[in-house]
XYZ file of C-alpha atoms in Angstrom:
704
model
C -0.007 0.100 0.028
C 2.671 2.282 0.925
C 4.434 1.842 -2.658
C 1.247 2.478 -3.837
C 0.375 5.635 -2.389
C 4.383 6.745 -3.477
C 3.454 5.917 -7.170
C -0.032 7.814 -6.703
C 2.011 10.652 -5.207
C 4.501 11.017 -7.772
C 1.932 10.980 -10.647
C 0.483 13.226 -9.356
C 2.692 15.651 -7.871
C 5.978 16.921 -9.837
C 7.119 18.847 -7.297
C 7.431 15.969 -4.293
C 11.091 15.560 -3.882
C 10.638 13.080 -0.655
C 7.815 10.159 0.099
C 8.863 8.692 3.600
C 6.632 6.179 5.089
C 7.714 6.358 9.055
C 10.404 3.564 9.381
C 14.045 3.793 11.298
C 15.753 5.133 8.515
C 15.310 8.657 9.568
C 17.344 10.440 12.194
C 17.126 13.649 14.016
C 19.530 15.901 12.755
C 21.478 18.136 15.113
C 19.563 21.490 16.743
C 20.195 24.622 15.676
C 17.806 26.938 15.899
C 15.180 25.867 17.712
C 16.311 24.706 21.648
C 15.798 20.984 22.767
C 13.033 21.084 25.273
C 10.948 23.785 23.032
C 11.350 21.138 20.373
C 10.238 18.132 21.992
C 7.239 20.532 23.371
C 6.514 21.184 20.162
C 6.730 17.873 19.079
C 4.494 16.534 21.719
C 2.099 19.136 20.613
C 1.931 17.485 17.041
C 2.020 14.128 17.694
C -0.916 14.880 20.319
C -2.849 16.092 17.841
C -2.250 13.402 15.156
C -2.396 10.791 17.257
C -5.284 11.648 19.448
C -7.839 13.603 16.852
C -6.933 13.115 13.813
C -5.016 10.084 12.975
C -7.618 7.756 11.704
C -6.746 9.078 8.358
C -3.460 8.480 6.161
C -1.354 11.325 6.607
C -0.007 13.924 4.258
C 3.018 16.190 5.750
C 3.556 18.833 3.393
C 6.562 21.699 4.432
C 7.957 24.744 2.413
C 11.260 24.221 3.791
C 13.964 20.655 3.805
C 13.211 18.381 6.787
C 14.028 20.004 10.142
C 14.703 18.917 13.358
C 11.185 19.470 14.669
C 9.555 18.063 11.541
C 12.212 14.754 11.643
C 11.295 14.311 15.461
C 7.762 14.656 14.508
C 8.232 11.253 12.062
C 10.213 9.445 14.568
C 7.326 9.880 17.268
C 4.945 8.875 14.635
C 6.927 5.749 14.070
C 7.135 4.664 17.770
C 3.346 5.562 17.747
C 2.395 2.799 14.825
C 1.295 5.585 12.785
C 1.777 4.159 9.201
C 1.292 5.968 5.631
C 2.825 9.346 6.205
C 3.652 11.422 2.779
C 6.062 14.109 3.105
C 6.252 17.054 0.993
C 9.229 19.512 1.371
C 8.938 21.580 -1.812
C 6.009 22.960 -3.676
C 7.496 25.472 -5.628
C 7.762 23.304 -9.097
C 3.958 22.262 -8.604
C 2.633 22.161 -12.049
C -0.587 20.106 -12.052
C -4.025 20.883 -10.362
C -6.507 19.268 -7.966
C -3.780 17.025 -6.110
C -5.797 15.718 -3.031
C -8.271 14.627 -4.826
C -6.626 12.747 -7.038
C -4.606 11.686 -3.960
C -7.716 10.604 -2.434
C -9.139 8.695 -5.210
C -6.033 6.636 -6.152
C -4.549 6.146 -2.794
C -6.302 3.712 -1.297
C -6.942 5.519 1.613
C -11.330 6.429 3.198
C -9.655 9.990 4.510
C -6.920 11.999 4.473
C -5.267 14.240 7.087
C -3.159 17.379 6.058
C -0.573 18.923 8.510
C 1.352 21.932 7.097
C 4.123 23.130 8.536
C 4.414 26.837 8.392
C 8.478 28.234 8.097
C 9.992 28.261 11.944
C 10.983 31.798 12.442
C 13.136 32.674 15.537
C 12.707 34.784 18.200
C 12.668 38.059 18.021
C 15.786 38.762 20.671
C 17.807 36.160 18.862
C 17.558 38.274 15.425
C 18.260 42.036 17.410
C 20.925 40.423 19.087
C 22.657 38.936 15.511
C 21.725 42.539 14.046
C 23.066 44.017 16.798
C 26.938 42.325 16.753
C 27.261 42.287 13.052
C 26.147 46.251 12.841
C 27.912 49.590 13.154
C 24.913 51.618 13.331
C 24.601 53.926 16.296
C 21.028 53.893 16.409
C 18.722 53.341 19.607
C 17.252 50.364 20.574
C 13.633 51.135 19.418
C 15.195 51.369 15.735
C 16.896 47.837 16.080
C 13.284 46.075 17.652
C 11.279 47.924 14.421
C 14.259 46.629 12.081
C 13.547 43.349 13.798
C 10.103 42.919 13.581
C 10.300 43.965 9.578
C 12.606 41.196 9.227
C 10.204 38.354 11.046
C 7.118 39.450 9.041
C 9.292 39.272 5.396
C 10.614 35.880 6.972
C 7.296 34.427 7.576
C 5.254 36.134 4.474
C 8.118 35.138 1.982
C 8.835 31.605 3.570
C 5.089 30.381 3.503
C 4.785 31.032 -0.408
C 5.037 27.445 -1.398
C 2.650 26.518 0.866
C 0.026 29.082 -0.367
C 0.974 27.548 -3.978
C 0.458 24.523 -2.805
C -2.936 25.238 -1.382
C -4.281 26.834 -4.382
C -3.314 23.662 -6.509
C -4.612 21.464 -4.043
C -7.994 21.108 -4.859
C -8.880 20.582 -1.098
C -11.879 23.029 -1.220
C -13.820 20.231 -2.926
C -13.410 17.987 0.033
C -14.889 19.268 3.100
C -14.686 16.262 4.990
C -10.645 16.423 4.977
C -8.660 17.047 7.905
C -6.438 20.070 7.980
C -4.061 21.008 10.959
C -1.721 24.266 10.427
C 1.050 24.517 12.519
C 2.637 28.040 13.217
C 5.249 30.078 15.054
C 3.260 32.938 15.201
C -0.147 34.657 15.069
C 0.127 35.481 11.659
C -0.206 31.611 10.561
C -4.257 32.360 11.589
C -4.004 34.266 8.035
C -3.644 30.973 6.525
C -7.201 29.881 7.712
C -8.785 32.726 5.263
C -7.268 30.914 2.261
C -10.151 30.439 -0.426
C -8.941 26.674 -0.654
C -9.678 25.854 2.820
C -13.181 27.964 2.613
C -15.266 24.341 2.669
C -12.808 22.865 5.123
C -15.196 21.611 8.221
C -12.271 20.036 10.511
C -9.576 22.539 10.511
C -7.363 22.965 13.363
C -4.015 26.189 13.931
C -1.276 24.824 16.259
C 0.228 27.956 17.596
C 4.066 27.261 19.346
C 4.397 31.182 20.748
C 7.499 32.233 22.675
C 6.863 32.722 26.423
C 9.093 33.765 29.515
C 10.288 30.157 29.886
C 9.947 27.485 27.418
C 6.866 27.962 24.725
C 2.506 28.163 25.007
C 0.370 26.308 22.927
C -2.438 27.264 21.793
C -4.776 25.411 19.861
C -7.638 27.103 17.459
C -10.759 25.540 15.482
C -12.277 27.254 12.529
C -16.000 27.238 12.882
C -17.765 26.822 9.528
C -21.371 26.935 10.737
C -21.177 28.839 14.074
C -24.080 30.290 16.250
C -23.013 33.552 15.523
C -23.838 32.965 11.941
C -20.472 33.955 10.854
C -17.324 31.894 10.617
C -14.726 32.507 13.477
C -12.055 30.686 15.571
C -12.699 29.098 18.907
C -9.377 28.238 21.670
C -9.571 24.962 22.436
C -6.489 24.869 24.570
C -3.775 27.018 25.692
C -1.482 25.736 27.970
C 2.689 25.350 28.681
C 4.081 23.582 26.138
C 4.829 19.723 27.096
C 5.350 16.219 25.218
C 1.402 15.543 25.907
C -1.512 17.803 24.782
C -4.242 17.576 27.316
C -7.652 17.999 24.972
C -10.499 17.414 27.380
C -12.758 17.753 24.365
C -14.108 16.466 21.151
C -11.697 17.606 17.822
C -13.893 16.446 15.379
C -17.508 18.069 15.194
C -18.734 14.495 14.078
C -22.053 14.521 11.441
C -23.291 17.679 10.281
C -26.601 18.446 12.136
C -27.132 22.178 12.513
C -26.581 24.827 9.931
C -27.485 27.654 12.558
C -29.574 29.646 10.682
C -26.716 30.222 7.656
C -28.587 31.719 4.743
C -28.149 29.538 1.256
C -29.007 30.619 -1.644
C -31.012 28.785 -3.910
C -31.110 28.767 -8.283
C -33.452 27.400 -9.532
C -36.254 27.992 -12.616
C -40.090 27.261 -12.910
C -41.152 23.618 -13.702
C -44.269 22.518 -11.967
C -44.720 20.718 -9.966
C -41.420 20.662 -9.129
C -40.700 24.165 -8.840
C -43.031 27.460 -8.628
C -42.649 30.931 -7.433
C -44.125 33.917 -7.446
C -42.347 36.915 -9.268
C -42.287 40.850 -8.321
C -43.942 43.274 -10.178
C -40.475 45.092 -10.850
C -38.587 41.621 -11.235
C -34.883 41.607 -12.590
C -33.283 38.798 -14.637
C -31.696 36.604 -11.591
C -33.473 38.279 -8.948
C -35.308 37.168 -5.867
C -38.881 35.104 -6.533
C -41.232 33.955 -3.870
C -41.536 30.661 -3.437
C -45.021 28.943 -3.630
C -46.258 25.641 -3.114
C -44.418 22.448 -4.844
C -42.451 19.183 -4.344
C -39.135 20.758 -4.205
C -39.816 23.849 -1.951
C -42.069 21.403 0.260
C -38.845 19.451 0.592
C -36.587 22.272 1.344
C -38.685 23.275 4.042
C -38.730 20.030 5.881
C -34.804 19.881 5.721
C -34.439 23.338 6.532
C -36.219 22.905 9.739
C -34.351 19.879 10.853
C -30.780 21.678 9.728
C -31.823 24.893 10.540
C -30.980 27.023 7.870
C -32.940 29.340 5.598
C -32.360 30.036 1.595
C -33.053 32.889 -0.817
C -34.613 31.695 -4.274
C -33.113 33.156 -7.253
C -33.539 33.044 -10.852
C -30.507 32.422 -13.070
C -29.699 35.696 -14.722
C -29.541 34.263 -18.314
C -33.088 31.992 -17.607
C -31.141 29.055 -19.156
C -30.775 25.519 -17.321
C -27.349 25.425 -18.384
C -25.263 23.931 -21.111
C -21.947 24.738 -22.289
C -21.192 28.371 -24.574
C -18.241 28.873 -27.053
C -15.834 29.458 -23.952
C -16.202 25.598 -22.578
C -18.470 27.049 -19.218
C -21.808 26.665 -18.360
C -24.839 28.728 -18.625
C -27.815 28.962 -16.473
C -27.766 27.209 -13.242
C -25.358 24.919 -13.964
C -23.037 28.076 -14.593
C -24.255 30.178 -11.621
C -23.125 27.080 -9.573
C -20.026 26.547 -11.354
C -19.197 30.192 -10.025
C -20.522 29.852 -6.576
C -22.985 32.162 -6.930
C -25.485 29.824 -5.762
C -25.652 26.924 -3.298
C -27.830 24.376 -4.410
C -30.516 23.935 -7.353
C -33.345 21.623 -8.008
C -34.490 19.298 -10.620
C -31.721 19.353 -12.344
C -30.808 16.438 -14.745
C -27.127 15.103 -13.902
C -24.914 14.805 -16.935
C -21.661 13.755 -17.267
C -20.165 17.442 -18.541
C -22.419 18.635 -15.513
C -21.138 16.847 -12.934
C -17.495 17.884 -13.759
C -18.668 21.643 -12.552
C -21.251 20.669 -9.887
C -22.015 17.909 -7.421
C -25.133 16.336 -7.183
C -27.670 14.495 -4.577
C -29.641 11.158 -5.415
C -32.063 11.130 -8.309
C -35.764 11.817 -6.836
C -37.862 12.611 -9.697
C -38.579 10.451 -13.213
C -37.421 12.550 -16.201
C -39.426 10.845 -19.433
C -40.554 12.676 -22.167
C -43.725 11.828 -23.949
C -45.141 12.527 -27.183
C -48.626 14.947 -27.219
C -51.504 14.499 -29.806
C -55.195 14.936 -30.245
C -57.028 11.340 -29.269
C -57.789 8.963 -31.982
C -60.925 10.451 -33.848
C -64.133 8.880 -35.182
C -62.867 7.668 -38.778
C -65.019 9.606 -41.314
C -68.112 7.719 -42.316
C -68.444 8.754 -45.995
C -67.262 5.825 -47.080
C -68.696 3.730 -44.534
C -70.272 1.396 -47.000
C -66.778 0.773 -49.264
C -65.066 0.376 -45.942
C -67.454 -2.263 -44.589
C -65.306 -4.984 -46.394
C -61.326 -4.564 -46.581
C -59.985 -3.839 -49.942
C -58.490 -7.028 -50.957
C -62.054 -8.627 -49.909
C -63.988 -5.963 -52.577
C -61.118 -7.127 -55.023
C -62.019 -11.017 -54.311
C -65.750 -10.977 -54.673
C -65.512 -8.724 -58.316
C -63.401 -10.793 -59.747
C -65.338 -13.836 -58.101
C -68.672 -12.392 -60.043
C -66.339 -11.830 -63.435
C -65.019 -15.531 -63.265
C -68.479 -17.068 -62.540
C -70.253 -14.947 -65.203
C -67.273 -16.143 -67.695
C -67.554 -19.842 -66.147
C -71.597 -19.305 -66.689
C -71.422 -18.062 -69.998
C -68.528 -20.889 -71.207
C -71.162 -23.846 -69.818
C -74.329 -22.492 -71.266
C -72.200 -22.220 -74.669
C -71.076 -26.299 -74.468
C -74.636 -27.218 -73.722
C -75.700 -25.636 -77.119
C -73.387 -27.565 -78.562
C -74.129 -30.944 -77.127
C -78.061 -30.282 -77.556
C -78.148 -28.207 -80.780
C -81.862 -29.025 -80.417
C -82.242 -26.830 -77.482
C -82.216 -23.023 -77.471
C -80.525 -21.207 -74.452
C -82.840 -18.368 -72.629
C -79.462 -16.016 -72.536
C -75.971 -16.787 -73.774
C -74.345 -13.614 -73.680
C -71.060 -12.899 -71.856
C -72.610 -9.388 -70.829
C -76.000 -11.371 -69.331
C -74.769 -13.862 -67.485
C -71.671 -11.170 -65.727
C -74.601 -8.957 -65.236
C -76.927 -12.000 -63.772
C -73.725 -12.491 -60.791
C -73.639 -8.540 -60.167
C -77.841 -8.832 -59.837
C -77.477 -11.994 -57.731
C -75.418 -10.428 -55.769
C -77.691 -6.964 -55.164
C -80.167 -9.368 -54.520
C -82.166 -8.361 -57.673
C -80.621 -10.404 -61.174
C -81.820 -8.613 -63.811
C -83.582 -11.760 -65.842
C -84.734 -15.329 -64.935
C -82.394 -17.897 -64.870
C -81.062 -19.894 -67.295
C -83.558 -23.508 -68.117
C -80.629 -26.521 -68.531
C -80.200 -28.159 -64.698
C -76.127 -27.767 -65.032
C -76.987 -24.109 -65.309
C -79.364 -23.935 -62.570
C -77.220 -25.850 -59.886
C -74.362 -23.230 -60.647
C -76.857 -20.731 -60.302
C -77.920 -21.890 -57.371
C -74.837 -22.221 -55.570
C -73.909 -18.746 -56.345
C -77.337 -17.706 -54.521
C -75.694 -19.217 -51.282
C -72.796 -17.009 -51.790
C -74.983 -14.218 -52.246
C -76.640 -14.821 -49.194
C -73.707 -15.292 -47.297
C -71.675 -11.939 -48.343
C -75.047 -9.503 -48.628
C -76.019 -10.730 -44.538
C -71.946 -10.294 -43.885
C -72.037 -6.521 -45.651
C -75.288 -5.808 -43.758
C -73.813 -6.041 -40.178
C -70.430 -4.573 -40.954
C -72.457 -1.251 -42.692
C -74.580 -1.287 -39.076
C -71.586 -1.952 -37.086
C -69.348 0.819 -38.757
C -72.034 3.444 -38.500
C -73.318 2.259 -34.997
C -69.234 2.112 -33.180
C -67.033 3.751 -36.577
C -63.422 2.745 -36.184
C -60.631 5.497 -35.014
C -57.825 6.604 -36.221
C -54.530 4.828 -34.707
C -52.948 6.645 -31.808
C -49.273 8.314 -31.791
C -46.890 6.269 -29.376
C -43.369 6.629 -30.437
C -40.496 8.100 -32.314
C -41.379 5.535 -34.973
C -45.278 6.270 -35.635
C -44.069 9.913 -36.355
C -41.716 9.161 -39.054
C -44.309 6.824 -40.881
C -47.538 9.527 -40.854
C -47.438 11.172 -44.043
C -48.026 15.130 -43.605
C -47.676 15.183 -40.257
C -45.624 17.033 -37.644
C -43.985 17.451 -34.766
C -42.610 20.444 -31.990
C -41.393 20.596 -28.547
C -41.020 23.484 -26.391
C -38.077 26.487 -26.644
C -36.574 26.139 -23.599
C -35.293 22.396 -24.544
C -32.442 24.072 -26.786
C -30.969 25.630 -23.356
C -31.238 21.924 -21.728
C -29.146 19.417 -21.212
C -32.053 17.282 -22.617
C -31.078 18.504 -26.085
C -28.275 15.891 -25.392
C -31.048 13.181 -25.882
C -31.569 13.576 -29.145
C -28.131 14.831 -29.972
C -26.010 11.814 -28.395
C -28.612 9.337 -29.087
C -27.479 6.240 -30.996
C -31.426 5.744 -32.354
C -31.259 7.101 -35.535
C -34.755 7.613 -35.447
C -34.288 9.640 -32.480
C -31.941 11.744 -34.202
C -33.782 12.272 -37.587
C -36.996 13.213 -34.885
C -35.128 15.814 -33.379
C -33.573 17.278 -37.148
C -37.504 17.751 -38.116
C -38.547 19.109 -35.052
C -40.271 22.602 -34.464
C -40.229 24.546 -31.716
C -42.773 26.593 -30.173
C -43.957 28.331 -27.162
C -46.217 25.707 -24.826
C -49.359 27.385 -25.482
C -48.856 27.639 -28.995
C -47.815 24.295 -29.319
C -50.778 22.402 -28.116
C -52.879 24.659 -30.163
C -51.202 23.076 -32.985
C -51.960 19.741 -31.715
C -55.818 20.640 -31.370
C -56.193 21.642 -34.843
C -55.054 18.320 -35.613
C -51.907 16.118 -37.253
C -49.682 17.596 -34.881
C -47.782 16.223 -31.997
C -45.644 17.553 -28.926
C -42.665 16.082 -27.391
C -42.774 17.204 -23.500
C -42.253 15.976 -20.326
C -44.294 13.431 -18.677
C -45.642 14.920 -14.983
C -45.035 18.837 -16.586
C -47.706 18.406 -19.141
C -50.127 15.840 -16.681
C -50.835 19.301 -14.622
C -51.229 21.203 -17.586
C -53.453 19.064 -19.564
C -55.726 18.077 -16.420
C -55.937 22.227 -15.716
C -55.913 24.064 -18.804
C -57.251 21.375 -21.334
C -59.832 19.214 -19.651
C -63.701 19.886 -18.930
C -65.595 19.647 -15.495
C -65.707 15.815 -15.768
C -61.586 15.736 -16.742
C -62.309 14.579 -20.064
C -59.709 15.994 -22.666
C -59.257 15.901 -26.326
C -55.190 15.169 -25.631
C -53.758 11.899 -25.952
C -50.569 10.926 -24.067
C -48.227 8.468 -25.565
C -47.538 4.941 -22.975
C -44.289 4.618 -24.112
C -42.173 7.218 -22.154
C -38.443 7.715 -22.991
C -36.366 8.220 -20.083
C -34.212 11.520 -19.890
C -30.968 9.633 -18.874
C -31.162 9.051 -15.218
C -34.075 11.801 -13.954
C -34.165 14.648 -11.788
C -31.590 15.616 -9.043
C -30.394 19.122 -7.071
C -27.049 20.138 -8.132
C -24.658 21.767 -5.495
C -21.702 24.012 -5.508
C -18.527 21.621 -5.889
C -17.360 21.117 -2.350
C -20.799 22.295 -0.496
C -20.044 21.039 3.427
C -23.389 20.330 3.945
C -24.178 18.222 1.348
C -23.357 15.188 3.110
C -26.545 16.456 5.390
C -28.791 17.245 2.920
C -28.126 14.205 1.173
C -29.101 12.254 4.287
C -32.190 13.616 4.645
C -33.102 13.475 0.953
C -32.358 9.733 1.299
C -35.060 9.535 4.368
C -37.530 11.513 2.588
C -37.507 9.269 -0.096
C -37.526 5.918 1.499
C -40.205 7.060 3.171
C -42.496 7.561 0.446
C -43.619 11.016 1.441
C -42.441 12.505 -1.966
C -44.924 10.074 -3.743
C -47.549 11.773 -1.727
C -46.678 15.245 -2.262
C -46.280 15.027 -5.801
C -49.961 13.506 -5.941
C -51.412 16.331 -3.737
C -49.600 19.244 -5.182
C -50.844 18.263 -8.528
C -54.369 17.866 -7.305
C -54.341 21.042 -5.570
C -53.124 23.309 -8.487
C -56.254 21.442 -10.840
C -58.506 22.255 -8.368
C -56.988 25.886 -8.491
C -56.923 26.347 -11.936
C -60.651 24.492 -12.786
C -62.491 26.619 -10.691
C -63.703 28.511 -12.859
C -63.003 25.808 -16.353
C -66.166 26.035 -17.819
C -66.109 29.861 -18.295
C -62.471 30.492 -18.726
C -61.782 27.285 -21.299
C -60.152 27.789 -24.445
C -62.614 27.690 -27.795
C -60.693 25.422 -29.598
C -60.594 23.016 -26.295
C -64.337 23.482 -26.503
C -64.372 22.527 -30.066
C -62.061 19.758 -29.672
C -64.764 18.127 -27.044
C -67.813 18.527 -29.047
C -67.556 14.686 -30.035
C -67.512 13.627 -26.622
C -70.181 15.828 -24.993
C -72.898 14.247 -27.123
C -75.972 11.957 -25.511
C -74.829 9.020 -26.776
C -77.502 8.272 -29.381
C -76.138 8.457 -33.131
C -78.901 9.635 -35.417
C -78.014 8.818 -39.271
C -77.759 11.545 -41.391
C -76.282 13.135 -44.163
C -72.670 13.163 -43.078
C -72.818 9.082 -42.626
C -74.067 8.060 -46.157
C -73.188 11.097 -48.251
C -70.294 8.250 -50.183
C -73.739 6.535 -51.123
C -74.845 9.807 -53.157
C -71.483 10.497 -54.183
C -71.329 6.568 -55.701
C -74.707 7.325 -57.504
C -73.420 10.735 -58.849
C -70.203 8.800 -60.432
C -72.400 6.357 -61.370
C -74.564 9.106 -63.824
C -70.831 10.181 -64.915
C -69.661 6.664 -65.980
C -73.391 6.163 -67.840
C -73.055 9.505 -69.633
C -69.627 8.839 -70.711
C -70.367 4.965 -71.794
C -73.324 6.778 -73.583
C -71.330 9.098 -75.315
C -68.606 6.215 -76.417
C -71.589 4.211 -77.521
C -72.943 6.795 -79.705
C -69.239 7.761 -81.202
C -68.903 3.989 -81.867
C -72.548 3.529 -83.497
C -71.808 6.839 -85.828
C -68.602 5.696 -86.763
C -70.164 1.907 -87.922
C -73.128 4.289 -89.733
C -70.528 6.576 -91.684
C -68.423 3.416 -92.484
C -71.857 1.443 -94.108
C -72.722 4.605 -96.055
C -69.617 4.784 -97.380
C -69.250 1.056 -98.325
C -73.021 1.141 -100.039
C -71.914 4.475 -101.898
C -69.540 2.841 -103.396
C -71.160 -0.266 -104.107
């Protein structure tokens, strides 16, 4: 495991000069600047802190100077105390990579890490003043030397700890709020390091000061308070005593689970998306301004969690009014961009995509995100041609063929009978008469009596049996079509959209600024990509109006559209002309809450949110929120209902009785008119043919 830490840390940090696993190969260096008793006291303070409260995790010791006496003693004591897995970084000046600690945490194989920063050891002021007096010929007074000494001390502290600050800037500690950090300093100036931006999210941050005193040194131990009862960050003094080999810390160093935010104010960045999010805008609302929450699912969740964790929140819209996609600069817009820039603490109802997870954290999925297709409900088929549609096309063709074939066979049989029985005459023996008799029998009105010979009568008899069966089936089918007309095919899938001719579909304009757009663009299915290519974009109201006009579908989100249909596009009985496809297209994993990276309250909110999920109350809240909104919106639904909705509902508002009218049988009249036209054309052709023959006969007689 130690070799693994070595390989990982060498790969991550170019400036790593030494990796030391506590062992006996490291002997203390001769003491030069720190007296033996003070050094042992300092060692005792550091080792006590590590072993008592912070030693459960793997250790990373960072110093900006070469291995000193004190650090050598610390390593030796840690070795004797049984602490293993210690990484020592002596030089941070050549670091060229970023996010050191997150990668070390991921690849190092440890559940947690404790970082100890050793600030530069600054000599006591009296020692510096004595050295200056010995090597200076200046005759100034003591006060002047004291001022110069203080300036040298401050400059030395500032310059010697730049490497520590450089390490913090590239460490990525702000992403790991549960990392334990101990800063070991020799002067009160060490408190400035606690204000470094990289430590802004660290919950377990300690400062151990080894201050000079009259006899030996004094140890002061501070803990930075991230969430305090005063609602402001501050430092808490845990211990002040004379430095010895053992610190006497009487209280627990680590804070444990975060259960109280002490009234901290969190900023929620979100957009309107009922039933998850809903709010009021003030009359003078500006982009990115505050909004007033209304009753909805996510704000019920936030209220429950806030009352338990003791925090308040303010809700804002993103300045650009977008959910969040990458722009040309590589950064995100909208809500995700606000979290990326840490302008907000958390957001709601976001889809966690791989790109978004690079710049934000998220909690567990709690809501289903699925696309559905909204179309007009399948309508009754037009009954103009019900008398034709009572039989399928192939059945009509079969009947027509059978009539012609039967007429030809009957005519052939009559011809054969007259050839055999030359002494007998046939009542009708033309081909036209035989075919017309077959049609007449099918219509139950033969044009003339059947033939007199027995064989032909047998054939006609079986034809009559067939005609009775066909006509009976036709009557029953026609009655059923007129009584319960067939309905058009519902649109349930994207394949149905592409198969329909003259059909269009659309989505809401906001889809272009959402991660849901990647559902179409990144889909491996060519059908999904083709649907997006032909997709139109409208506002919600415009899209639904086009749906009500027919031959148009609207692709949208399931929960989002269910509320709108129930409240705005249904009558008092809950009947709606709109049809929601039974096929759902899940959008990635669903919806979750987004958080700024390294938010120290993330685990606490995730834990309580998990409790809400497991209790099943979210399902009840979602149903209750929808019902309340529908009741509020439909109080005067009949008066305020859109005219197009009322018109679309007309077929469903009748008494249920159907009276045959012209709309049902006008196809028969069309067929009759077509028969007259065909008869007229036939008459004209017959007259033209007769006139041609007469002309030829007259011409032949004249020539003769």
